[in-house]
Amino acid sequence: MENKFYLTTPLYYVNASPHIGHSYTTIAADTLARYMRKALGEDKVWFLTGTDEHGQKIQRAADSAKSSPQDFADKTAAQFKNLWKALDISYNDFIRTTEERHIKTVQKVLDILYRKGDIYEGKYEGLYCTPCETFWLESQLLEGKCPDCKRPVEKITETNYFFKLTKYQEWLLGYLNNNRDFIKPASRYEETLSFLELNKLNDLCISRPKERLSWGIPLPFAPEHVTYVWFDALINYLSAVGEFDANDKYQSQWWPAQLHLMAKDILRQHTVYWPIMLHALGIELPERVFAHGWWMINEDKMSKSRGNVVNPLDMIKKYGLDAYRYFLLRDVPFGLDGNFSEEAIIKRYNSDLANDLGNLVYRTLTMIEKYFGGDIPDVDFSGLSGNKQAGDIMVKINNLRPLVYAALNNQDFGRALGGIWELIGSANKYIEDTKPWNLEKGKKEEELKKFIRVLVEVIRKVGEELEAFMPHTAALIEEQIGSGLIKKGAPLFPRIC
Ligand code: MSP
């Protein structure tokens, strides 16, 4: 398909409830999907999200909740779905790695790579802590003991299956050297490249013996082993949108993905394992992997064990969905880490939303009511009789769509919103400089009409461009000022004191 946009979020683990970090990636993806649907057409965009449900993390969480892993996964997957509903996420598909369509594809991939000789049987040797069921590296041990439970570790050897990453390292280096835009932001590209230049990859152990972990997809050629959760999970991007045919050729109307979105914590899996897996299968690579930064709380990583997770539902209850979406995408440049705090939300809310946007709309509607009885003046505002400020605003209006489009093509939400707010700022300044009450007193009706019309054009344009970021606000703007007769409502964003 020409000009299509296939976009993915990570598949989130179901061991714990979703928090603001998960909502960040998904809101960013939702904004891109909405924008691209407008730009390319509704049916040209496919937005995939879902949950990653196998592996030890989930097994353990289920054990401690005295539940079966499937029941546990069902419950948490439902929490993710509920959250996406509350955040108005317009995904096209939600894939769970326990679904048949996924299991089938994973087993097919394993089968193809095994037959090809890219997966082979070998011995895995490591230092294992039996109570914690964890392998440790020598360097991670504390005085030779498990760093978690402080008990002795054992050296164990077990049969496992390995994927030949080593065979493809040179190829991947070459690919990266020729495709600088494959990984964004540029700092993440450099990080991956230098990692590959400085380190020799080991083959990847892609199985776990069933006696140690049973919650996974059985290897088709060795059913006493299950698939390592990362090898399983990455394949979702294929299993959701296509199938392998009888000649082992992958068929899909959506693949290759235009964009895999995630945070920096899972960059390497997506820029080393995943491209090599695809290349070994003879499948085209995704166009881009973008890894954004982390939201921290008081400079600390958010996690259940630290007890500092923030529930997105609490935030939208307090500040409204659109303000929350706006804050996440505006406050920190996409790609960098940021510190999450309610003070920061309130600050953004009061200055950008209440003061700048809310006031512009409210003042303009009030003037239309006062001077024109609620009718938007119907004047030709194209020739603005040499008013430089109005002329500049019209230029900004015309340039806004290409500016936002270009920014979003680079996943630069801050620049896109910055462009929209620049127009809002110019319009507010135009009101202050023009002093419309003087026009009214001086009976300069034509000028007043044109002045109002320019403001209406600004607001309509802002509404249009904001739709993907803040769908409800855009709908309210459209409702209030979309037709010839205004419908003034309460201020869009009442100040928070
Ligand atoms: N299951 C794997 C991904 C498999 S993809 C085939 C996984 N899951 S996860 O639940 O841990 O989600 C990690 C992702 O959640 C991050 O890459 C990011 O998209 C999002 N975030 C989780 N915490 C975050 C922050 N504190 N800040 C920003 N994003 C965060 O890894």
Coordinates of C-alpha atoms and ligand atoms in Angstrom, one line a residue, residues 10-13 19 21-22 24-25 52 230 233-234 236-237 262-263 265-266 270 292-295 302, ligand 1:
P10 CA 5.5 -1.6 22.8
L11 CA 3.4 -4.5 24.1
Y12 CA 3.2 -3.7 27.8
Y13 CA 3.9 -6.4 30.4
H19 CA 1.1 4.0 34.9
G21 CA 4.9 6.0 31.6
H22 CA 2.8 3.6 29.6
Y24 CA 3.0 8.5 27.5
T25 CA 4.0 6.3 24.7
D52 CA 3.1 -8.9 26.5
W230 CA 11.5 -11.1 24.1
A233 CA 7.0 -10.5 22.0
L234 CA 8.8 -8.7 19.1
N236 CA 3.7 -9.4 17.5
Y237 CA 4.4 -6.6 15.0
M262 CA 9.0 3.1 22.7
A263 CA 11.2 4.4 25.5
D265 CA 14.8 1.0 28.0
I266 CA 14.0 -1.3 25.2
H270 CA 14.4 -3.2 18.8
H292 CA 11.8 8.6 23.8
G293 CA 13.0 9.4 27.3
W294 CA 11.6 8.5 30.7
W295 CA 9.3 10.2 33.0
M302 CA 9.0 5.1 38.5
Ligands
MSP1 N1 7.0 -6.0 27.2 C1 8.2 -5.2 26.9 C2 8.0 -4.6 25.5 C3 7.9 -5.6 24.4 S1 7.7 -4.8 22.9 C4 7.6 -6.1 21.8 C5 8.2 -4.1 27.9 N2 7.1 -3.8 28.6 S2 6.9 -2.6 29.7 O1 5.6 -2.8 30.2 O2 8.0 -2.6 30.6 O3 6.9 -1.3 28.9 C6 8.0 -0.6 28.6 C7 7.6 0.7 27.9 O4 6.6 1.4 28.6 C8 8.7 1.7 27.6 O5 9.5 1.4 26.5 C9 7.9 2.9 27.4 O6 7.2 2.9 26.2 C10 6.8 2.8 28.5 N3 7.3 3.3 29.8 C11 7.3 2.6 31.0 N4 7.7 3.4 31.9 C12 8.0 4.6 31.4 C13 8.5 5.8 32.0 N5 8.7 6.0 33.3 N6 8.6 6.9 31.2 C14 8.4 6.8 29.8 N7 8.0 5.7 29.3 C15 7.8 4.5 30.1 O7 9.3 -3.5 28.1

